CSV table of C-alpha atoms in Angstrom, one decimal:
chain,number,residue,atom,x,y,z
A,125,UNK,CA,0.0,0.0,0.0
A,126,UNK,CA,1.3,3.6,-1.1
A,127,UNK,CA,1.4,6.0,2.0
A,128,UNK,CA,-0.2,9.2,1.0
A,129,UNK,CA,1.5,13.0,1.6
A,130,UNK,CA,-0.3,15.0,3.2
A,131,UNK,CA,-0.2,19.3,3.2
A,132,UNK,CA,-1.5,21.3,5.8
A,133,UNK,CA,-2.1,24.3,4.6
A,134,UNK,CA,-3.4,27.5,7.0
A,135,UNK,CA,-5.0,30.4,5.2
A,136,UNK,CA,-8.2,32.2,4.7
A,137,UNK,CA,-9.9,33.2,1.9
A,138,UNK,CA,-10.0,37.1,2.5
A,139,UNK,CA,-6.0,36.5,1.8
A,140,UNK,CA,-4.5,37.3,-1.7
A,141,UNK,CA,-1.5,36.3,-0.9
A,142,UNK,CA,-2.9,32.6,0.1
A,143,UNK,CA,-4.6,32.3,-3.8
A,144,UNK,CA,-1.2,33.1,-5.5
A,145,UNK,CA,0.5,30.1,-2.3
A,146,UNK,CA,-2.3,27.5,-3.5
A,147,UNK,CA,-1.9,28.0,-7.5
A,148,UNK,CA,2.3,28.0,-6.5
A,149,UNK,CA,1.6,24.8,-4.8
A,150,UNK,CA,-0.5,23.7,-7.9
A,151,UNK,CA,2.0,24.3,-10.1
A,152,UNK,CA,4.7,22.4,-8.0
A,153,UNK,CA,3.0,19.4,-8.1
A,154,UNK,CA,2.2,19.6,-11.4
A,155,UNK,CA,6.3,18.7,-11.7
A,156,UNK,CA,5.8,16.4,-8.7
A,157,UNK,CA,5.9,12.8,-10.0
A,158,UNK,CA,3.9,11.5,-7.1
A,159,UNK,CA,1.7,14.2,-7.2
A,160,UNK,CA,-1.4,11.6,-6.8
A,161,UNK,CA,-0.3,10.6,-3.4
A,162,UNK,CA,-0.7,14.0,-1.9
A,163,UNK,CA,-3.4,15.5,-0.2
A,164,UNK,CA,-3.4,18.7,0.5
A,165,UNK,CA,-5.7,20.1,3.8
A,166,UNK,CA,-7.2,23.3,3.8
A,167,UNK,CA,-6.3,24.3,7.6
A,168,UNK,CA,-8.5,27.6,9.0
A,169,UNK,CA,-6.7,31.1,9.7
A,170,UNK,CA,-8.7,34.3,10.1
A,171,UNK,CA,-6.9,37.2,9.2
A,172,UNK,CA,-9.5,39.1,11.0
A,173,UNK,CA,-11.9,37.3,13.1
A,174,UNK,CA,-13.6,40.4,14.1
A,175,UNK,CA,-14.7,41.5,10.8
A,176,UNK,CA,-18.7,41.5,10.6
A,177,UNK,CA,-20.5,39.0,8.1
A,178,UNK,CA,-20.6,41.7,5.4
A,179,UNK,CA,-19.3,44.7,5.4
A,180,UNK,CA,-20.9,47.2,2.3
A,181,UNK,CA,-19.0,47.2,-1.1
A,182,UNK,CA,-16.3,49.2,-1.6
A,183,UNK,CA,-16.9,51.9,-3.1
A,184,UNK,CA,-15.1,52.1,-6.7
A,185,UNK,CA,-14.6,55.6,-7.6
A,186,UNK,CA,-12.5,55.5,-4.2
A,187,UNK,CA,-11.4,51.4,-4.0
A,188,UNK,CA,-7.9,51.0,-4.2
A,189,UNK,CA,-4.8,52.8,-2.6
A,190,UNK,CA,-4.4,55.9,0.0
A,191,UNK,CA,-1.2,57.0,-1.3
A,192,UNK,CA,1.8,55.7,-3.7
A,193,UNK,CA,2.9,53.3,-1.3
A,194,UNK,CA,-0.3,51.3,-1.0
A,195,UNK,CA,-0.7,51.8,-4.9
A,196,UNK,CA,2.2,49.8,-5.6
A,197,UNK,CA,1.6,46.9,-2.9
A,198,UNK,CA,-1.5,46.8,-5.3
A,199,UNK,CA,-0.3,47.0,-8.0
A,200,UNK,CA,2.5,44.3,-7.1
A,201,UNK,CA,-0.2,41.7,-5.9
A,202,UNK,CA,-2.0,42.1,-8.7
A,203,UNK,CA,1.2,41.3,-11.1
A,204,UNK,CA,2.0,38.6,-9.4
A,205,UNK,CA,-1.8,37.0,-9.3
A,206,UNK,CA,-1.2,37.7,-13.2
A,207,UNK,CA,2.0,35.8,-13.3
A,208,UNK,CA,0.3,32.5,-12.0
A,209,UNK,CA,-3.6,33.1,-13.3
A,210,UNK,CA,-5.2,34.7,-11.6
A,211,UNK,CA,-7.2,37.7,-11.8
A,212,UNK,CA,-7.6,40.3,-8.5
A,213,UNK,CA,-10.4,42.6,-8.2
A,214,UNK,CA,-9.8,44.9,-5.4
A,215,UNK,CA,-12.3,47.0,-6.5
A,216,UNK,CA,-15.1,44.5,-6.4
A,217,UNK,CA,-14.0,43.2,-3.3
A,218,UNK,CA,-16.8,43.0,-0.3
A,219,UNK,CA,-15.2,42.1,2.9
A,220,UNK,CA,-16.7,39.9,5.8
A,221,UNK,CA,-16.3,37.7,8.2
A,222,UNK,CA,-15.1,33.9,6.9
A,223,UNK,CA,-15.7,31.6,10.2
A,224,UNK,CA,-18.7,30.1,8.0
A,225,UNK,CA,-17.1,30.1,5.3
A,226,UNK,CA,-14.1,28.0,7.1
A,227,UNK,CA,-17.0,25.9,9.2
A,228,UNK,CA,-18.3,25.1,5.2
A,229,UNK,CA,-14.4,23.6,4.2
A,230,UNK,CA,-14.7,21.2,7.2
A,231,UNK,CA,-17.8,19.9,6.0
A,232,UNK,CA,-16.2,20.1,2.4
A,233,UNK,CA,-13.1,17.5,3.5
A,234,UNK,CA,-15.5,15.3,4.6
A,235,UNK,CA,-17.2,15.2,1.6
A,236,UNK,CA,-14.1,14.8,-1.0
A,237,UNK,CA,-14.5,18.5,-1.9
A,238,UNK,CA,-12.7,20.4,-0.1
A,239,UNK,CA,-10.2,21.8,-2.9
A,240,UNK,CA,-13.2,22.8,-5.3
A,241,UNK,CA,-15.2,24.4,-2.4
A,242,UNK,CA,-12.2,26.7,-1.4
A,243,UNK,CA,-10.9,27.6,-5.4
A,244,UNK,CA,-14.4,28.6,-5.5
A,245,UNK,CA,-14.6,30.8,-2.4
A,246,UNK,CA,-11.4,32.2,-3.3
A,247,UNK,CA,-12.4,33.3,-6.4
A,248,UNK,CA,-15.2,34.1,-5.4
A,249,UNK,CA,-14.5,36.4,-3.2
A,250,UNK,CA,-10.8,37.8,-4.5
A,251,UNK,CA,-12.3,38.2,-8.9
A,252,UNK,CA,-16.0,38.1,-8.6
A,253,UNK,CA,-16.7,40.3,-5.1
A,254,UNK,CA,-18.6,38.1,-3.8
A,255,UNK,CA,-19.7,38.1,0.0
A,256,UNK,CA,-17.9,35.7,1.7
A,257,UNK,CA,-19.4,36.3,5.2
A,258,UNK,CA,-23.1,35.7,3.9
A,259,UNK,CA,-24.9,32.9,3.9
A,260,UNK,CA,-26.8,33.2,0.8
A,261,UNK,CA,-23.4,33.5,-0.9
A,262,UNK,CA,-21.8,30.5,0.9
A,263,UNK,CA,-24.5,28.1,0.0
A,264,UNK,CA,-24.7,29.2,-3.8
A,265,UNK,CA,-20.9,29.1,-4.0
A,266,UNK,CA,-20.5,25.9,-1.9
A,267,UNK,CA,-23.4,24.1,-4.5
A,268,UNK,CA,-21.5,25.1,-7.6
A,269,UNK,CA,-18.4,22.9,-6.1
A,270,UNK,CA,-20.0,20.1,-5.0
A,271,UNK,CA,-21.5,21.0,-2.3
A,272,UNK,CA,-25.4,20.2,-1.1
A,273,UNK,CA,-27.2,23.4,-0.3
A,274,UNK,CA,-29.9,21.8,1.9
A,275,UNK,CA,-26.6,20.4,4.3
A,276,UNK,CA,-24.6,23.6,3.9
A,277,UNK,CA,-27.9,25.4,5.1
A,278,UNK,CA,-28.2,23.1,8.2
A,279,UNK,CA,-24.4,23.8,8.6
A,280,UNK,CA,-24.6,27.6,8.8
A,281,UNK,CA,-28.3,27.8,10.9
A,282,UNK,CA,-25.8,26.1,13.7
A,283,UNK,CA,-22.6,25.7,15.4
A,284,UNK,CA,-20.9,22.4,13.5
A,285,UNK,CA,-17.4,22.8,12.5
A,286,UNK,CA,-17.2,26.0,15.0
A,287,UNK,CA,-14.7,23.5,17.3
A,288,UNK,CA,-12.7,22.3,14.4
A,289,UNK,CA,-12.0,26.0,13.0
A,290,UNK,CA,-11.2,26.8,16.3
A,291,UNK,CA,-9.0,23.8,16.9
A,292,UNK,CA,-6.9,24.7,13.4
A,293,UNK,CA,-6.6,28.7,14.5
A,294,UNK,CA,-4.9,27.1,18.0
A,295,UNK,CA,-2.6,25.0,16.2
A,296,UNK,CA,-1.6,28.0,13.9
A,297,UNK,CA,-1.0,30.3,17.0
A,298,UNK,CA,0.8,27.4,18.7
């Protein structure tokens, strides 16, 4: 019997810089000959646990930068998203809370599809603006990848996964 690999990956979806990590990672075991013997984890980390479920859209005529500085970490990101694929909208982006949407990739390893469900929150929360922290959003986006809405409903009207979010943020911290 072949021992699998397995990746623990911590990030959160509100992260830019965790997209460009996972299609780096992608890309490396695209030249990994053993590629089908890993398994890669999706491991929970808030960047901001005390963000509200939504916050309102950014407004567009002002999105973006507060000076040069800020401009060009922008403008950076965004080049390097380019480089691997991706395509940022900071200027669609609505930020919120992702505890649910982090309680929803639990559910998602259990059910073999746990990749698909967090591509798809990634993108779209990072190219499309969607709202990550509501729960309309999270069960559309969790149905398009394999998800089904009726159990990520029951999910998100209660407290399952909450420990096991919680238990991956400890390990982080530890």
């Amino acid at each position: 019997m072949t021992e699998r690999l397995r990746i623990d990956v911590w990030s959160d979806i509100a992260c830019p810089w965790c997209y460009v990590g996972k299609r780096q990672l992608e890309a490396a075991l695209d030249q990994f000959p053993e590629s089908q013997r890993v398994q890669i984890t999706w491991r929970a980390l808030e960047l901001d646990g005390s963000a509200p479920k939504v916050r309102e859209p950014v407004d567009s005529e002002n999105a973006g930068a507060k000076n040069a500085n800020e401009q060009a970490m922008i403008d950076r990101m965004t080049g390097v998203a380019r480089g691997v694929g991706l395509d940022f909208r900071f200027d669609r982006i609505r930020p919120g809370n992702t505890f649910d949407a982090h309680r929803l990739l639990h559910l998602a390893a259990l059910r073999g599809v746990q990749d698909a469900v967090k591509e798809r929150f990634l993108r779209g929360y990072l190219t499309e603006g969607e709202a990550i922290g509501d729960g309309s959003t999270l069960i559309r986006l969790s149905r398009e990848a394999g998800l089904d809405a009726d159990e990520v409903a029951l999910v998100l009207g209660s407290d399952r996964y909450a420990d096991d979010v919680r238990a991956d943020e400890a390990e982080a911290n530890a």
